[in-house]
mmCIF file of C-alpha atoms in Angstrom:
data_model
loop_
_atom_site.group_PDB
_atom_site.id
_atom_site.type_symbol
_atom_site.label_atom_id
_atom_site.label_comp_id
_atom_site.label_asym_id
_atom_site.label_seq_id
_atom_site.Cartn_x
_atom_site.Cartn_y
_atom_site.Cartn_z
ATOM 1 C CA LEU A 1 132.835 86.977 143.091
ATOM 2 C CA ASN A 2 133.282 86.215 146.987
ATOM 3 C CA ASP A 3 135.715 88.722 148.511
ATOM 4 C CA ASN A 4 135.159 87.872 152.087
ATOM 5 C CA PHE A 5 134.865 84.849 153.931
ATOM 6 C CA GLN A 6 131.829 84.528 156.186
ATOM 7 C CA VAL A 7 128.924 83.133 157.578
ATOM 8 C CA PHE A 8 125.441 83.979 156.263
ATOM 9 C CA PHE A 9 122.043 83.627 158.423
ATOM 10 C CA ASP A 10 118.453 83.775 157.414
ATOM 11 C CA GLY A 11 117.265 87.165 158.377
ATOM 12 C CA SER A 12 114.507 85.630 160.780
ATOM 13 C CA ALA A 13 117.264 84.048 163.124
ATOM 14 C CA SER A 14 118.346 85.356 166.242
ATOM 15 C CA VAL A 15 122.213 85.005 166.394
ATOM 16 C CA GLN A 16 124.028 85.515 169.828
ATOM 17 C CA ASP A 17 127.420 84.562 170.949
ATOM 18 C CA PHE A 18 129.031 84.436 167.568
ATOM 19 C CA SER A 19 132.724 83.895 166.806
ATOM 20 C CA LEU A 20 134.375 83.021 163.572
ATOM 21 C CA THR A 21 137.886 82.113 163.625
ATOM 22 C CA VAL A 22 139.752 81.348 160.470
ATOM 23 C CA PHE A 23 143.497 79.188 160.488
ATOM 24 C CA ASN A 24 146.160 78.611 158.295
ATOM 25 C CA ARG A 25 147.649 75.127 157.652
ATOM 26 C CA TRP A 26 149.687 75.221 160.564
ATOM 27 C CA GLY A 27 146.963 76.218 162.814
ATOM 28 C CA GLN A 28 147.856 79.761 163.526
ATOM 29 C CA SER A 29 144.667 82.358 163.896
ATOM 30 C CA VAL A 30 144.711 84.644 160.707
ATOM 31 C CA PHE A 31 141.181 86.210 161.349
ATOM 32 C CA GLU A 32 139.113 86.534 164.301
ATOM 33 C CA SER A 33 135.493 88.262 164.651
ATOM 34 C CA ASN A 34 132.497 88.505 166.624
ATOM 35 C CA ASP A 35 130.622 90.195 164.413
ATOM 36 C CA PRO A 36 128.200 87.994 162.191
ATOM 37 C CA ASP A 37 128.162 90.390 159.700
ATOM 38 C CA GLN A 38 132.078 90.430 159.605
ATOM 39 C CA GLY A 39 133.990 88.428 157.117
ATOM 40 C CA TRP A 40 137.716 87.898 156.304
ATOM 41 C CA ASP A 41 139.059 89.632 153.004
ATOM 42 C CA GLY A 42 142.196 87.171 152.834
ATOM 43 C CA THR A 43 144.697 89.509 154.759
ATOM 44 C CA LYS A 44 146.082 89.494 158.038
ATOM 45 C CA ASN A 45 147.436 92.764 159.477
ATOM 46 C CA GLY A 46 146.764 94.044 156.040
ATOM 47 C CA LYS A 47 148.875 91.693 154.243
ATOM 48 C CA PRO A 48 147.769 89.137 151.729
ATOM 49 C CA GLN A 49 147.736 85.678 152.757
ATOM 50 C CA ASN A 50 149.021 82.686 150.603
ATOM 51 C CA LEU A 51 146.834 81.084 148.179
ATOM 52 C CA ASP A 52 146.356 77.946 150.129
ATOM 53 C CA THR A 53 143.612 75.771 152.201
ATOM 54 C CA TYR A 54 142.346 77.179 155.322
ATOM 55 C CA LEU A 55 140.414 76.217 158.213
ATOM 56 C CA TYR A 56 137.361 77.844 159.923
ATOM 57 C CA LEU A 57 135.412 77.661 163.159
ATOM 58 C CA ALA A 58 132.328 79.211 163.924
ATOM 59 C CA ARG A 59 130.588 79.108 167.012
ATOM 60 C CA PHE A 60 127.109 80.677 167.731
ATOM 61 C CA THR A 61 123.667 80.471 169.475
ATOM 62 C CA VAL A 62 120.813 80.625 167.167
ATOM 63 C CA ASP A 63 117.179 80.577 168.640
ATOM 64 C CA GLY A 64 118.445 79.224 171.979
ATOM 65 C CA ARG A 65 120.290 76.228 170.594
ATOM 66 C CA ASP A 66 124.292 76.134 170.663
ATOM 67 C CA ILE A 67 125.923 75.463 167.298
ATOM 68 C CA GLU A 68 129.625 74.740 166.198
ATOM 69 C CA VAL A 69 130.447 74.619 162.454
ATOM 70 C CA GLU A 70 133.913 73.651 161.340
ATOM 71 C CA GLY A 71 135.242 73.131 157.598
ATOM 72 C CA GLN A 72 138.087 74.382 154.898
ATOM 73 C CA PHE A 73 138.060 76.614 152.033
ATOM 74 C CA ALA A 74 140.477 77.372 149.544
ATOM 75 C CA LEU A 75 141.858 80.880 149.068
ATOM 76 C CA VAL A 76 141.950 81.981 145.629
ATOM 77 C CA ARG A 77 142.453 85.230 143.556
#
């Protein structure tokens, strides 16, 4: 089971300036976090979101390198 969508890092990586944003298909932000240990549980303001495809954008610095990763995933229950 994958109850949360989040970015995973190698334990030896030094992660700084982290941000993760999840968007619905209309480009509205449904989740934002600056904590690399926090993931999205498929809700917004405590309300379950629609089963659908969501987009994500993660930005962070690892060992002095700026990284930006974007993609999509499907929310299923």
